[in-house]
Tab-separated table of C-alpha atoms in Angstrom:
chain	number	residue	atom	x	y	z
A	37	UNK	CA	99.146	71.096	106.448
A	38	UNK	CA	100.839	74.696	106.695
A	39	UNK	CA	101.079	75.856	110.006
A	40	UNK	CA	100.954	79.787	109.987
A	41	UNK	CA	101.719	81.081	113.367
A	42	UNK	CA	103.554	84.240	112.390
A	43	UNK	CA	102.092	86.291	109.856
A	44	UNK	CA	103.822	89.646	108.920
A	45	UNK	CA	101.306	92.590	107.916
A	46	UNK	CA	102.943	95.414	105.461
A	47	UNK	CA	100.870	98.655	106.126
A	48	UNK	CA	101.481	101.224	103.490
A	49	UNK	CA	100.232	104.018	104.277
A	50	UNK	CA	96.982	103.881	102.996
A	51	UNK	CA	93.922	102.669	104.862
A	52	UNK	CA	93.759	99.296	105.685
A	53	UNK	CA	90.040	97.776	104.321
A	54	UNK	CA	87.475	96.349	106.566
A	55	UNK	CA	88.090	93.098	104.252
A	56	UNK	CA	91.824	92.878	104.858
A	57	UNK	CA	91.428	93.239	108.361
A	58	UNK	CA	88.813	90.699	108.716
A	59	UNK	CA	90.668	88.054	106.698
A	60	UNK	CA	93.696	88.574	108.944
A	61	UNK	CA	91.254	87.723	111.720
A	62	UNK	CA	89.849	84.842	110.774
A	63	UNK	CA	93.477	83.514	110.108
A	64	UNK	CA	94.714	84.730	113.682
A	65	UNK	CA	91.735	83.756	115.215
A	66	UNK	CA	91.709	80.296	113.668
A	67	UNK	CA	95.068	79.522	114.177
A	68	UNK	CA	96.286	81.533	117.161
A	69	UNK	CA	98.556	83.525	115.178
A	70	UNK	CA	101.231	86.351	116.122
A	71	UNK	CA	100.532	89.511	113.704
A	72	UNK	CA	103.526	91.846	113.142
A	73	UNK	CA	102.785	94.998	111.511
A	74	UNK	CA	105.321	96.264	109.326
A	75	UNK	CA	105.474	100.173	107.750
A	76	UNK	CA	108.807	101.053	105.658
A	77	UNK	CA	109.549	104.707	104.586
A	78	UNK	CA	111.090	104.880	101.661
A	79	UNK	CA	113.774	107.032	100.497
A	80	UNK	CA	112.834	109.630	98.809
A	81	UNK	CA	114.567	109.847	95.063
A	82	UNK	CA	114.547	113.385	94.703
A	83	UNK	CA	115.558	116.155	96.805
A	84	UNK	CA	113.542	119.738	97.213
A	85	UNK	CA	114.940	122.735	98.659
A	86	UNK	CA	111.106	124.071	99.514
A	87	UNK	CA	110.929	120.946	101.641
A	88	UNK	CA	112.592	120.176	104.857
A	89	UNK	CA	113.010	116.829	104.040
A	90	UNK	CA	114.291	115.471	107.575
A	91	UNK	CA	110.759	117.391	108.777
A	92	UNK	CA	108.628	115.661	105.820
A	93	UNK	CA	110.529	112.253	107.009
A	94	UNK	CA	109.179	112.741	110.620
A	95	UNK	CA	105.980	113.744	109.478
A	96	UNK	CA	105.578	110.557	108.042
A	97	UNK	CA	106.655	108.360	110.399
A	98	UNK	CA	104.617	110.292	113.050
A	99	UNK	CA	101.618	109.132	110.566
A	100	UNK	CA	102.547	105.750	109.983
A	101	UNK	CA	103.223	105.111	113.394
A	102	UNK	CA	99.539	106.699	114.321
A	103	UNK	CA	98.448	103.988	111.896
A	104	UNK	CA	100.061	100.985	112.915
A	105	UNK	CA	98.284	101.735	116.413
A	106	UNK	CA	95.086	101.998	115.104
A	107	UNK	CA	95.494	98.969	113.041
A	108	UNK	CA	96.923	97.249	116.361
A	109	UNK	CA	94.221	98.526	118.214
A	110	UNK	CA	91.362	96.400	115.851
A	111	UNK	CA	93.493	93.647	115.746
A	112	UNK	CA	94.001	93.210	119.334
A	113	UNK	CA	90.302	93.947	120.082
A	114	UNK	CA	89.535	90.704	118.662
A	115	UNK	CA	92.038	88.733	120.995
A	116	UNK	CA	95.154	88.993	118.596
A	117	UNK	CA	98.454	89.212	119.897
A	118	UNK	CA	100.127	92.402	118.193
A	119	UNK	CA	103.521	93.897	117.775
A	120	UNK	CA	104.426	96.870	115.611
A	121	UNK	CA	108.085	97.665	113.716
A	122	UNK	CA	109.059	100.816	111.319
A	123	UNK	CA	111.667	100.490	108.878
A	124	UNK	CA	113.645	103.023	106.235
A	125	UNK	CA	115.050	101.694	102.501
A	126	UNK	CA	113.553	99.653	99.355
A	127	UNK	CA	110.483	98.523	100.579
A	128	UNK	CA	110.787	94.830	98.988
A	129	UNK	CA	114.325	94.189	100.418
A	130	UNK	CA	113.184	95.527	103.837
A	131	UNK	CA	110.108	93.398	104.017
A	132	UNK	CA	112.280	89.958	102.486
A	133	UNK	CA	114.938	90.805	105.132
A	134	UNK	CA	112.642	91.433	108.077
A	135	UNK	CA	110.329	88.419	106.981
A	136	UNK	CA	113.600	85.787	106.858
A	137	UNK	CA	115.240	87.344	110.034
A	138	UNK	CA	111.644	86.879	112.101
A	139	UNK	CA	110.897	83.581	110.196
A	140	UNK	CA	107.062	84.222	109.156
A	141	UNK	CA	104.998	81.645	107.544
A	142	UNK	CA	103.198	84.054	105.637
A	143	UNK	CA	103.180	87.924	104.084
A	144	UNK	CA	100.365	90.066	103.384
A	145	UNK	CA	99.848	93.136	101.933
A	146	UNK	CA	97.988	95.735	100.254
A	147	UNK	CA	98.311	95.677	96.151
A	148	UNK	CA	100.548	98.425	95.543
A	149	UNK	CA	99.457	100.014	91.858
A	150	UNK	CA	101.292	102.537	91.198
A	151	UNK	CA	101.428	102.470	87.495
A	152	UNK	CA	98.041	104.571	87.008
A	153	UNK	CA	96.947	101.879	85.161
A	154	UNK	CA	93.364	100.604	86.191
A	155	UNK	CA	93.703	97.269	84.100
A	156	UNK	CA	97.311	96.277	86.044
A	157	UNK	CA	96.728	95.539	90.082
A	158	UNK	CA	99.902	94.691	90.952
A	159	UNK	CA	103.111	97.549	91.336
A	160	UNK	CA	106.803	97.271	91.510
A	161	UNK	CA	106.885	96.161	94.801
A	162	UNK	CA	104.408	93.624	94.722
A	163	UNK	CA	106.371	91.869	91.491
A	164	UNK	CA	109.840	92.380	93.184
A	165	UNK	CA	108.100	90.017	96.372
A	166	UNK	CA	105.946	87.637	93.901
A	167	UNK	CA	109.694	87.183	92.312
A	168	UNK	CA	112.212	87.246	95.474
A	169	UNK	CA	110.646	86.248	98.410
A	170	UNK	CA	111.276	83.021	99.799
A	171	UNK	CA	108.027	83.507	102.150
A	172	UNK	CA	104.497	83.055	100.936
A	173	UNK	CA	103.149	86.564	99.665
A	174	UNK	CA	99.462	87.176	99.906
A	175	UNK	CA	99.017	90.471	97.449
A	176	UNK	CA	95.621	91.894	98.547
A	177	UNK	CA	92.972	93.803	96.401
A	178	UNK	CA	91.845	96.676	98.337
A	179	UNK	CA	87.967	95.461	97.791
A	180	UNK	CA	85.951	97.068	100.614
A	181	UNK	CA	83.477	94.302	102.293
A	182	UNK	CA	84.227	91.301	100.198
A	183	UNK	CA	84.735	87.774	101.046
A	184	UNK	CA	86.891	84.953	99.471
A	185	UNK	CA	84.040	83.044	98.211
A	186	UNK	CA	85.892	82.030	95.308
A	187	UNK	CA	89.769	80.307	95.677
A	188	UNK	CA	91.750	79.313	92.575
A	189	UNK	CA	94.167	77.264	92.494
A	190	UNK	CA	96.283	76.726	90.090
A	191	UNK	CA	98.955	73.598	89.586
A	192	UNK	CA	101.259	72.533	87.161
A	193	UNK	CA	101.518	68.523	87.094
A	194	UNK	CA	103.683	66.139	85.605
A	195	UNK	CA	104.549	63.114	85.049
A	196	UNK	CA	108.123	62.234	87.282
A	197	UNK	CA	108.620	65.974	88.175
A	198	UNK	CA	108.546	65.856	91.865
A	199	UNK	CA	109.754	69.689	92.264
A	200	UNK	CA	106.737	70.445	90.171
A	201	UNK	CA	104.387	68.293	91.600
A	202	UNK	CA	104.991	69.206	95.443
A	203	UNK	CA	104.686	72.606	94.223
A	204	UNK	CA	101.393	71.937	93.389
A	205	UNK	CA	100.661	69.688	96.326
A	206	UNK	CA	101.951	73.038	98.489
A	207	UNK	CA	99.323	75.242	96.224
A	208	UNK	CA	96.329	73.376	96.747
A	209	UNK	CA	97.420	72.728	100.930
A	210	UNK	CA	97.303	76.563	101.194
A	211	UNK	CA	93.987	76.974	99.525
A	212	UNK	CA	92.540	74.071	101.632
A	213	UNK	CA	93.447	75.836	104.659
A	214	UNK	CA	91.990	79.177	103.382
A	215	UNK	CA	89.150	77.645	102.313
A	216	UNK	CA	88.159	75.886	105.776
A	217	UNK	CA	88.699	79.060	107.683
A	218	UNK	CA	86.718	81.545	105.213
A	219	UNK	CA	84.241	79.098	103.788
A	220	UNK	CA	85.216	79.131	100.400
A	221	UNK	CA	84.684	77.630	97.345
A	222	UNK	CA	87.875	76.008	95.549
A	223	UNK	CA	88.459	76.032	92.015
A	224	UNK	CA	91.147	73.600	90.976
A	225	UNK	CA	92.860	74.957	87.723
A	226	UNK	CA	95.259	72.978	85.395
A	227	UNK	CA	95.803	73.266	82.123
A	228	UNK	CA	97.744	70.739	79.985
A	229	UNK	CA	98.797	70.204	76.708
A	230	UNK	CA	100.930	67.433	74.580
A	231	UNK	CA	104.151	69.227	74.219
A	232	UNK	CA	105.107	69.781	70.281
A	233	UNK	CA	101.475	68.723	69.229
A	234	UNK	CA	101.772	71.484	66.405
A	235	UNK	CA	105.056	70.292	65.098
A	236	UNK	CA	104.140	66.640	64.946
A	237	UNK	CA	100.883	67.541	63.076
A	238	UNK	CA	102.854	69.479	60.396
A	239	UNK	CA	104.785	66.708	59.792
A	240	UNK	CA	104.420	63.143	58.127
A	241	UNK	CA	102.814	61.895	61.176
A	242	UNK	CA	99.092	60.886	60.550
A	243	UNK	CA	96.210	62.701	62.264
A	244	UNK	CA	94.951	59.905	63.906
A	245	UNK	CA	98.214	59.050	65.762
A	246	UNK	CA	98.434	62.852	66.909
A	247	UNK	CA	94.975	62.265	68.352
A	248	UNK	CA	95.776	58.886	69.959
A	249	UNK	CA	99.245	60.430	71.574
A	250	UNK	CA	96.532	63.828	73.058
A	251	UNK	CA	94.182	61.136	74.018
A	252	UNK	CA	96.843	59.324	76.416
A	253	UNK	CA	98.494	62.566	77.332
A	254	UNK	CA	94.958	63.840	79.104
A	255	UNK	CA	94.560	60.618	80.636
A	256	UNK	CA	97.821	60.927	81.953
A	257	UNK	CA	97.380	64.683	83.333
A	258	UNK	CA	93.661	63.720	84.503
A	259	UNK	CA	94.917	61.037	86.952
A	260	UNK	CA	97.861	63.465	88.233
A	261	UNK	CA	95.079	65.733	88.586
A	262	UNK	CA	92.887	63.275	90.588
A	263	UNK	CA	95.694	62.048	92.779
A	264	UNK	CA	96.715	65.490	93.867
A	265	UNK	CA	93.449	66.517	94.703
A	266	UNK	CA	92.857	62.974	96.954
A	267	UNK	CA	96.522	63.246	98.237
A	268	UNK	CA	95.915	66.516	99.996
A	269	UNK	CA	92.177	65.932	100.921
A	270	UNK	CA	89.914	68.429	98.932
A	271	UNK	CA	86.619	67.463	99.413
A	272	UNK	CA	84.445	66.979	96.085
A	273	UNK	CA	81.567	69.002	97.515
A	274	UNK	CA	83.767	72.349	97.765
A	275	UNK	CA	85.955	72.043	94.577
A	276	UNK	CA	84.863	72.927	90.777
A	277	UNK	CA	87.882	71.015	88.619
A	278	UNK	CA	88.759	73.301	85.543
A	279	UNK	CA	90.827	70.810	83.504
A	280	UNK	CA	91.649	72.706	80.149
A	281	UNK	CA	93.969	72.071	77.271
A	282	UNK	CA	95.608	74.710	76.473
A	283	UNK	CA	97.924	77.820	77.272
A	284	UNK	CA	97.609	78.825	80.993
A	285	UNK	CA	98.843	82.304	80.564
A	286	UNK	CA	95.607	82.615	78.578
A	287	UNK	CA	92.997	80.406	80.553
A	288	UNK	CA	93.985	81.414	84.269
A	289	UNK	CA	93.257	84.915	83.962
A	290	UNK	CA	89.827	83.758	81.706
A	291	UNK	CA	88.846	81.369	84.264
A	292	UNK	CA	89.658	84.312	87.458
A	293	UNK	CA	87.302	86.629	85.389
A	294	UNK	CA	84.724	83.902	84.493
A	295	UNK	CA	84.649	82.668	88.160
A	296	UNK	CA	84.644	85.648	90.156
A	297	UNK	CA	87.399	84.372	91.390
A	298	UNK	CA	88.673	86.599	94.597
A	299	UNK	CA	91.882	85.128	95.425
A	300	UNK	CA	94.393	82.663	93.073
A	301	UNK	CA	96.728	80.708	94.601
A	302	UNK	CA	100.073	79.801	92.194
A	303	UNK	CA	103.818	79.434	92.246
A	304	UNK	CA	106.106	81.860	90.753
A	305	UNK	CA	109.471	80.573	90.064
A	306	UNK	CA	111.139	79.833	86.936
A	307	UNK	CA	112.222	76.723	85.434
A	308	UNK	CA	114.244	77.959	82.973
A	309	UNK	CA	117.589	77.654	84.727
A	310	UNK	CA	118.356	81.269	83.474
A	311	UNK	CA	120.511	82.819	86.215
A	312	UNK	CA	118.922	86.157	88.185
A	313	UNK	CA	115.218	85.219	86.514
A	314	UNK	CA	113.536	84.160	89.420
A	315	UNK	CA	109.962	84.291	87.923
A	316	UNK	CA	108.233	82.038	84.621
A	317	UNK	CA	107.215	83.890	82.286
A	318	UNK	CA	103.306	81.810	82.473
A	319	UNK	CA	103.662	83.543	86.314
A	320	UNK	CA	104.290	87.185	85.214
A	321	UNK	CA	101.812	87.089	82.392
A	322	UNK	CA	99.429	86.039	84.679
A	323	UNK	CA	99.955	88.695	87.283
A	324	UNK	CA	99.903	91.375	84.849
A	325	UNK	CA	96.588	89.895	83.682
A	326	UNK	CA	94.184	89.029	86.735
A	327	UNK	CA	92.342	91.341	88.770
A	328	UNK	CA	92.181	89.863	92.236
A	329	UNK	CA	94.299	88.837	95.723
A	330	UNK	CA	97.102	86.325	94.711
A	331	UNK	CA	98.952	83.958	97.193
A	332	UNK	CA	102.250	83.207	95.721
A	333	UNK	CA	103.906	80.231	96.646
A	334	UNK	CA	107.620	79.021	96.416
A	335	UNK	CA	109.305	75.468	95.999
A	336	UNK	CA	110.549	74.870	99.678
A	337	UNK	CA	114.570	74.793	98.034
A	338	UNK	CA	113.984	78.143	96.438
A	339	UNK	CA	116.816	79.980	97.185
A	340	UNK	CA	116.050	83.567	96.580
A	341	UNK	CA	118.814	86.446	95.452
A	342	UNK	CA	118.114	88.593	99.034
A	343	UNK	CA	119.411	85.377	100.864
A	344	UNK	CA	122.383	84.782	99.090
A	345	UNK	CA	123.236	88.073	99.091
A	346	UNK	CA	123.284	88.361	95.298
């Protein structure tokens, strides 16, 4: 079970929703949880001589200071113990910095789309965390009055991959949790496939051993499947199992539209052994695809760039 007893709040600026908020106090109240609220000001790229800039920069943190009080304030109305920081830079590196320096189980923040784009949630920031940060990173959409009544989560299983397979035993922990303190309903999604079906079927290979070889192959990712979800104690009555075959960068996002889905929990880390690409590319195509909260989870020996320095 994850124990979340510092969680580290990133206000941007913008009004916080009543939904945010209320999620934050379920968790705190739940689990008697310290809640640090975080604002960064970044620097600004361009200079204007019809702007006192030092003036502007005071301005602003004279705003975002009013703001982390107020937010403070509601927090610590409902029994939640409060502190509040300011920071100036790169708001990713700040809040990866700040987060492994105060050792927090968990980030959350408000979806940051700045692209203009209506069809892509998630901004620079938010893919620089989903791909750097060693902490968990709850991405919020800004959904006024909304519960998490729906929870995906999505796992990768296989056979004798035990990096992968705690992964996914880490995924579906976290949505357990979340699920007992909002209520919600878990969908378990995992996708499978035999790897070089197609190429075996263009070749002499008959049809019917092709089939045989998928036939044993879904067996095999079934009973992962079924041992995960026993292992880390989902209970049948609260989970919908959405075992596809098939490409997940094209059936997660179908299956978060289908379901209403309001928050999916995944890992985002690469497997490809390619140095400085800390995300798979089924993660980022994903993220660029689905239109609600994510939770992004790491393997617990990621070692992310911002810690080594790199």
């Amino acid at each position: 079970m994850n124990t979340i007893r510092r969680i580290l709040l990133i206000v941007d600026g913008q009004s916080e929703s009543d939904s945010l908020l209320s999620e934050i106090v379920s968790i705190s109240t739940a689990m008697q949880t310290h809640v640090t609220l975080l604002g960064i000001q970044e620097t600004p790229a361009h200079h204007s001589e019809q702007v006192d800039e030092q003036q502007l920069y005071q301005w602003i943190k004279k705003d975002r200071q009013e703001q982390l009080v107020s937010i403070a304030s509601t927090l610590e109305e409902s029994g939640i113990q409060v502190s509040c920081h300011q920071l100036s830079g790169k708001p990713w590196l700040e809040i990866i910095h700040f987060a492994n320096q105060g050792q927090y189980d968990l980030i959350i923040k408000p979806a940051d789309n700045e692209t203009g784009f209506k069809n892509i949630l998630f901004g620079s920031t938010d893919m620089q965390l989903f791909r750097m940060s060693p902490h968990p990173i709850w991405v919020f959409k800004p959904t006024p009055n909304r519960n998490l009544k729906n929870l995906a989560l999505a796992v990768d299983l296989l056979p004798y991959d035990d990096e992968r397979n705690s992964l996914a035993d880490k995924i579906l922990l976290w949505g357990k949790q979340i699920s007992d303190i909002a209520g919600s309903h878990i969908h378990v999604v995992h996708t499978w496939k035999l790897f070089g079906e197609l190429t075996l079927r263009g070749r002499t290979i008959s049809s019917n051993t092709v089939d045989k070889l998928v036939r044993e192959e879904e067996k095999k990712q079934q009973l992962l499947l079924s041992e995960a979800i026993q292992r880390n104690g989902l209970e049948a009555d609260r989970v919908t199992i959405h075992f596809r075959k098939g490409d997940a960068k094209k059936l997660i996002p179908e299956i978060v539209s289908t379901e209403n889905i309001d928050l999916l929990v995944m890992g985002t880390v690469s497997r490809t052994g390619i140095p400085g690409l800390f995300i798979g590319n089924t993660a980022e195509t994903v993220l660029r695809q689905v239109d609600c909260s994510v939770l992004a989870v790491k393997p617990d020996n990621f070692s992310s760039p911002v810690e080594d320095g790199r």
